[in-house]
mmCIF file with all atom_site columns, C-alpha atoms in Angstrom:
data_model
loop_
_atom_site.group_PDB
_atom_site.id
_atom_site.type_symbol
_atom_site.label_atom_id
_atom_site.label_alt_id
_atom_site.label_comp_id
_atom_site.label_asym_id
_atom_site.label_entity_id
_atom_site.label_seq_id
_atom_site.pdbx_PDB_ins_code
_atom_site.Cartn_x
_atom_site.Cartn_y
_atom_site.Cartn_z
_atom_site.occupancy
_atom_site.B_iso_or_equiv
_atom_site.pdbx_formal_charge
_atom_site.auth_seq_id
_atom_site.auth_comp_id
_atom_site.auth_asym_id
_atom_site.auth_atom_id
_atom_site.pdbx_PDB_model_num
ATOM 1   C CA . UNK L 1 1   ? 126.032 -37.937 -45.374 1.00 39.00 ? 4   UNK L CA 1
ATOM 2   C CA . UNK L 1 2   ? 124.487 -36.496 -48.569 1.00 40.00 ? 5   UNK L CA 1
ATOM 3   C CA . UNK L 1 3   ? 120.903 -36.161 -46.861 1.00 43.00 ? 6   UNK L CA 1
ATOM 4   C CA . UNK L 1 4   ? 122.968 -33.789 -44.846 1.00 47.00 ? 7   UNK L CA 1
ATOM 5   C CA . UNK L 1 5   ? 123.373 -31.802 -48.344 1.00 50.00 ? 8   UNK L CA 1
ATOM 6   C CA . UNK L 1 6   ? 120.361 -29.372 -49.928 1.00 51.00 ? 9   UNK L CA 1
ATOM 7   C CA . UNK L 1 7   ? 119.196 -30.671 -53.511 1.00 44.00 ? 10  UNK L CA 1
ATOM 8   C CA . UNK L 1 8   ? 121.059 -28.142 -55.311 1.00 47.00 ? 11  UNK L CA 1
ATOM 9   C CA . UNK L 1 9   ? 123.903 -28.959 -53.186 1.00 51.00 ? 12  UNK L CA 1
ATOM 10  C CA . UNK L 1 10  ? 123.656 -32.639 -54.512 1.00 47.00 ? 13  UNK L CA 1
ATOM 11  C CA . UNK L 1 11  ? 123.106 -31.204 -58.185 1.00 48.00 ? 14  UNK L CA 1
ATOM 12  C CA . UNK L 1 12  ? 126.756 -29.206 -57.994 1.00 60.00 ? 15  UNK L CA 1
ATOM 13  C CA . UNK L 1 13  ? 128.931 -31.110 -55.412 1.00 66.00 ? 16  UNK L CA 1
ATOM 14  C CA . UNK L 1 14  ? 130.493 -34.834 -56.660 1.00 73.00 ? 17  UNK L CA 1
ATOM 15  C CA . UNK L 1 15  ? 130.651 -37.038 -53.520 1.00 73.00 ? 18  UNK L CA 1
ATOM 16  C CA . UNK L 1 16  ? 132.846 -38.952 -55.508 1.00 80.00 ? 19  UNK L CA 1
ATOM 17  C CA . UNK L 1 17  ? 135.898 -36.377 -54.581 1.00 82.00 ? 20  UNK L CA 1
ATOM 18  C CA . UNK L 1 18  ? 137.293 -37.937 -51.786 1.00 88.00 ? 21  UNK L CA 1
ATOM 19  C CA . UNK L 1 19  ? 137.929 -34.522 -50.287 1.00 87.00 ? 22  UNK L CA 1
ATOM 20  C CA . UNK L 1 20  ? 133.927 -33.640 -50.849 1.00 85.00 ? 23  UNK L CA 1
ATOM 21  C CA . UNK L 1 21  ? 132.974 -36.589 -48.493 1.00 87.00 ? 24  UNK L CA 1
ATOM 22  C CA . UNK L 1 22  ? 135.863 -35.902 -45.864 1.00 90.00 ? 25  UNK L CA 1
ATOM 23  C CA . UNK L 1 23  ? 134.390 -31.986 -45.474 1.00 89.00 ? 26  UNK L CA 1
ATOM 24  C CA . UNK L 1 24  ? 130.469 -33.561 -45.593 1.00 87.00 ? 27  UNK L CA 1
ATOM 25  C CA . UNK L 1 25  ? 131.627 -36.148 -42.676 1.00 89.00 ? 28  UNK L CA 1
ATOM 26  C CA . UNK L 1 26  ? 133.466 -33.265 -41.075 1.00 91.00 ? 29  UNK L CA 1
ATOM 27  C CA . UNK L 1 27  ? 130.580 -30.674 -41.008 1.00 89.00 ? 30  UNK L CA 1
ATOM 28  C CA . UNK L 1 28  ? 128.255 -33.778 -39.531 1.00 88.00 ? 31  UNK L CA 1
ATOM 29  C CA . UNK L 1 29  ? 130.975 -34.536 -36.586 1.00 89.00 ? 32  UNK L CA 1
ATOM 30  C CA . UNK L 1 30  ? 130.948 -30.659 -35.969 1.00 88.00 ? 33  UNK L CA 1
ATOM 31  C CA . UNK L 1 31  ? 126.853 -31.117 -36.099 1.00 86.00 ? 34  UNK L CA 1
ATOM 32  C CA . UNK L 1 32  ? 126.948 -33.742 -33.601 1.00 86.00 ? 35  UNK L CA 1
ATOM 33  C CA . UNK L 1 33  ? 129.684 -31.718 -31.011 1.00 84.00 ? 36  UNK L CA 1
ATOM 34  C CA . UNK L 1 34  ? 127.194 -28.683 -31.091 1.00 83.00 ? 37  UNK L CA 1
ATOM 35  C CA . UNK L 1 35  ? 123.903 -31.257 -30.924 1.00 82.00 ? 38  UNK L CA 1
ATOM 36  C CA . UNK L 1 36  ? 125.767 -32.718 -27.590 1.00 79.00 ? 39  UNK L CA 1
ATOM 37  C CA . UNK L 1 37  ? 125.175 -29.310 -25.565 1.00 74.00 ? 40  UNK L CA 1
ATOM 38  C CA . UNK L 1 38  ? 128.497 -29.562 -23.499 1.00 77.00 ? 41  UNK L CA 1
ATOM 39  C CA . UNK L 1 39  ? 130.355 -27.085 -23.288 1.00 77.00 ? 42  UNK L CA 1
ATOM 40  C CA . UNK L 1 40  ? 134.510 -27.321 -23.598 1.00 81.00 ? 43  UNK L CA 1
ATOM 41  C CA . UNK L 1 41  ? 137.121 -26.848 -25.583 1.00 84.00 ? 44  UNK L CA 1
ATOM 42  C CA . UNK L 1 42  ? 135.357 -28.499 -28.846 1.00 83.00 ? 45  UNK L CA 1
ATOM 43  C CA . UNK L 1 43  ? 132.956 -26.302 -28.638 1.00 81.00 ? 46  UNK L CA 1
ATOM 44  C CA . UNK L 1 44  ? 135.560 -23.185 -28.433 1.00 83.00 ? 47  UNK L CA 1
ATOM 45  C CA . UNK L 1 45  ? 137.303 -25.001 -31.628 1.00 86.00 ? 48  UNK L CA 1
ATOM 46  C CA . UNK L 1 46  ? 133.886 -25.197 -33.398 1.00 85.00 ? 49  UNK L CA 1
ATOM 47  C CA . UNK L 1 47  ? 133.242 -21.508 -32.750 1.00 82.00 ? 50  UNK L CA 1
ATOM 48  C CA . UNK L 1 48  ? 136.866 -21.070 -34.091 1.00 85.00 ? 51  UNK L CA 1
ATOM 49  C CA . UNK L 1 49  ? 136.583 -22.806 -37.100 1.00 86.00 ? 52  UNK L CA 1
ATOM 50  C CA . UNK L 1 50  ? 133.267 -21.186 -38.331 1.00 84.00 ? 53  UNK L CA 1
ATOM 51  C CA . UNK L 1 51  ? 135.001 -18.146 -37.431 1.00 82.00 ? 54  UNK L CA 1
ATOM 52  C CA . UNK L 1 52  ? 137.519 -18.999 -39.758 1.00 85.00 ? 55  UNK L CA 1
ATOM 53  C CA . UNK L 1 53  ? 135.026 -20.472 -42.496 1.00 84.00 ? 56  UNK L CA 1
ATOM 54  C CA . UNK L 1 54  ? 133.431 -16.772 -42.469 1.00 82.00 ? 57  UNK L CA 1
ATOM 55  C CA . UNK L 1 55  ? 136.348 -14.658 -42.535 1.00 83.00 ? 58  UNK L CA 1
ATOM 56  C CA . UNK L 1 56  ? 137.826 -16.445 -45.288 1.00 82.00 ? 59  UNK L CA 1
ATOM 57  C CA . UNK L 1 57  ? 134.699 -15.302 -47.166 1.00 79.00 ? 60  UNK L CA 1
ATOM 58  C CA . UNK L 1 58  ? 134.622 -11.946 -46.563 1.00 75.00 ? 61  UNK L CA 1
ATOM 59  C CA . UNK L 1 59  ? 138.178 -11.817 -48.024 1.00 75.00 ? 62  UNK L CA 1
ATOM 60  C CA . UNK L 1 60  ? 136.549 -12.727 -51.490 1.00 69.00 ? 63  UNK L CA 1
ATOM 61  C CA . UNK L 1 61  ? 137.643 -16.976 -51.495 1.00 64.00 ? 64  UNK L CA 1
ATOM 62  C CA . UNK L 1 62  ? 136.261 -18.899 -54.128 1.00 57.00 ? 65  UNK L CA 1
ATOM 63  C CA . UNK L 1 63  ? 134.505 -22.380 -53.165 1.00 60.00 ? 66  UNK L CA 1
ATOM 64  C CA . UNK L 1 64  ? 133.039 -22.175 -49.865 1.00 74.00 ? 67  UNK L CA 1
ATOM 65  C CA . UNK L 1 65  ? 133.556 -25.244 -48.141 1.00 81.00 ? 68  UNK L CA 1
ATOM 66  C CA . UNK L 1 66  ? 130.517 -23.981 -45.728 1.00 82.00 ? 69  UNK L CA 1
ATOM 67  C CA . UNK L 1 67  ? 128.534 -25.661 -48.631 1.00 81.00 ? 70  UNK L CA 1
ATOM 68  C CA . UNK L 1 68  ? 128.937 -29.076 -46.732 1.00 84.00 ? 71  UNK L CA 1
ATOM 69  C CA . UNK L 1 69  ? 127.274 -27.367 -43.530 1.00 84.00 ? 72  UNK L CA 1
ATOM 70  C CA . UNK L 1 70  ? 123.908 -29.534 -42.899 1.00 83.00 ? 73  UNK L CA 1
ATOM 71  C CA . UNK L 1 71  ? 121.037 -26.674 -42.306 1.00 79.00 ? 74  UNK L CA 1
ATOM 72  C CA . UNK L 1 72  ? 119.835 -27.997 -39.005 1.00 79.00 ? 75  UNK L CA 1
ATOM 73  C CA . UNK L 1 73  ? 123.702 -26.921 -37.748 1.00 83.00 ? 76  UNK L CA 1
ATOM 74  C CA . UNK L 1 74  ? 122.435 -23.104 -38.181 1.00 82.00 ? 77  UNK L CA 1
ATOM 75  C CA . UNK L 1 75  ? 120.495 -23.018 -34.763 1.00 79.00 ? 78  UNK L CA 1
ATOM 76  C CA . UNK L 1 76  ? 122.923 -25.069 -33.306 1.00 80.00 ? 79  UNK L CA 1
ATOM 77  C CA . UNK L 1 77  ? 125.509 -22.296 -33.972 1.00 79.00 ? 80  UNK L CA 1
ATOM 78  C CA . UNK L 1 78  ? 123.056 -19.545 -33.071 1.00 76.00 ? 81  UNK L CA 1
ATOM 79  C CA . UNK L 1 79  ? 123.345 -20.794 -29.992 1.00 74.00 ? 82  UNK L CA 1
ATOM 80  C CA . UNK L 1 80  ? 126.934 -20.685 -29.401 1.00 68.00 ? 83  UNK L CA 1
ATOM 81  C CA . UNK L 1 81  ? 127.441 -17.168 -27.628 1.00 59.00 ? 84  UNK L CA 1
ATOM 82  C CA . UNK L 1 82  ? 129.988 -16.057 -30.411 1.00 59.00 ? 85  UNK L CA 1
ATOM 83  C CA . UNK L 1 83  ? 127.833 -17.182 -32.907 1.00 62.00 ? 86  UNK L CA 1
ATOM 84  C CA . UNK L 1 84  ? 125.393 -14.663 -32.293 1.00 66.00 ? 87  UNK L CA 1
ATOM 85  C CA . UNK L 1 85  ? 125.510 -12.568 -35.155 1.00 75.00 ? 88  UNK L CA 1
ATOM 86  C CA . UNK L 1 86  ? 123.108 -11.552 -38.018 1.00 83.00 ? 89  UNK L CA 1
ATOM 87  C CA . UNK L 1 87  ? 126.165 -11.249 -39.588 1.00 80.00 ? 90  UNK L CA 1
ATOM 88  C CA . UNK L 1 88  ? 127.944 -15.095 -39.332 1.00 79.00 ? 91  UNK L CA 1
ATOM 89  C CA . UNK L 1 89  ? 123.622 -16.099 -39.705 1.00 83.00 ? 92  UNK L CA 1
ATOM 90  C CA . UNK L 1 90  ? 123.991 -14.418 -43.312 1.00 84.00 ? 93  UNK L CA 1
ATOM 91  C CA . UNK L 1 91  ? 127.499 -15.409 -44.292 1.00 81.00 ? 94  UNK L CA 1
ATOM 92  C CA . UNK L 1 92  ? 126.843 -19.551 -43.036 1.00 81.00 ? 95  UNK L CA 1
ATOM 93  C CA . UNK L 1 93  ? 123.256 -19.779 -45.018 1.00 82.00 ? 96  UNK L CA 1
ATOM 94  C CA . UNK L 1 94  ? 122.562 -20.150 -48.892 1.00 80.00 ? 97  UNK L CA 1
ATOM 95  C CA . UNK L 1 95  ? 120.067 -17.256 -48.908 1.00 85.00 ? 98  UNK L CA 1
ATOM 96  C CA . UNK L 1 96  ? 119.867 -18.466 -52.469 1.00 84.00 ? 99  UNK L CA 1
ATOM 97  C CA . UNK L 1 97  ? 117.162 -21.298 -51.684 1.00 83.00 ? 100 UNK L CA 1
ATOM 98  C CA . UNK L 1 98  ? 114.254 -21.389 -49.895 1.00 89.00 ? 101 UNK L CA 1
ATOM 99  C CA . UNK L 1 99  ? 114.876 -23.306 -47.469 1.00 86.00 ? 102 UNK L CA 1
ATOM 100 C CA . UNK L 1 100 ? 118.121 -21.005 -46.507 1.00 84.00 ? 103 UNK L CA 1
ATOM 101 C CA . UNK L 1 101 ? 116.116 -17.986 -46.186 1.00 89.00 ? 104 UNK L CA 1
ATOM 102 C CA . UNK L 1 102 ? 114.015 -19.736 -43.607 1.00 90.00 ? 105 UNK L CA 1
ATOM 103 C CA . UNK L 1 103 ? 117.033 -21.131 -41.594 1.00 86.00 ? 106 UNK L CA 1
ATOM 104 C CA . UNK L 1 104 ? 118.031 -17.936 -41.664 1.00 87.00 ? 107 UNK L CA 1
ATOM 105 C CA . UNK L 1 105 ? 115.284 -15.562 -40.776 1.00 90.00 ? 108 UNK L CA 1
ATOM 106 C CA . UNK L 1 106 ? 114.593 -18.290 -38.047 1.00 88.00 ? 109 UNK L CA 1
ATOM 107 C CA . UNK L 1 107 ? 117.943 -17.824 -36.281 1.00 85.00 ? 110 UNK L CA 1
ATOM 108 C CA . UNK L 1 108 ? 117.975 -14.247 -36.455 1.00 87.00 ? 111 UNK L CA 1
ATOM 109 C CA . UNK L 1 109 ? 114.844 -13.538 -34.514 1.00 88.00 ? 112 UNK L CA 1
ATOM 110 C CA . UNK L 1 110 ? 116.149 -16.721 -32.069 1.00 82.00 ? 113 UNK L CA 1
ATOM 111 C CA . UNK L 1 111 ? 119.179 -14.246 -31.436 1.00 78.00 ? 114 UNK L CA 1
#
């Protein structure tokens, strides 16, 4: 689960919180639905919920809980045909780190 997490993740977030580790093990389920490449309806709720995750930030709420989002799950998304916007690429990455910026810049030429 926390290998999932970037190392300033780790530094901030307690895994201790019970509700921490239920969003971590959440964001790796979603992870594994994308990584399974079939189509259905929990793919339409996965493109939902991120949908959700994002508008919630544009409206300004404090404590992301994207921040439990393993980086690998970027491309996944990307790949998602409503997914496919600089835009949710931005909002779902820590452009703060490295490693983000990457991800990032990656998935945006992919699209």
């Amino acid at each position: 689960m926390s290998s999932s997490l970037s190392a300033s993740q780790l530094h901030t977030v307690s895994m201790r919180d019970p509700l921490n580790r239920v969003l971590a093990n959440l964001f790796l389920l979603i992870s594994s639905i994308l990584g399974a490449k079939t189509a259905g309806t929990h793919t339409q709720f996965v493109q939902w919920f991120m949908e959700e995750c994002v508008e919630c930030l544009e409206q300004g709420s404090r404590g992301s809980i994207l921040q439990f989002m393993p980086f690998t799950m970027v491309s996944e998304l990307v790949k998602v045909s409503t997914m496919s916007s600089p835009k949710i690429v931005l909002a779902i990455t820590d452009l703060s780190l490295p490693l983000g910026r990457r991800v990032a810049a990656k998935a945006i030429a992919a699209l």
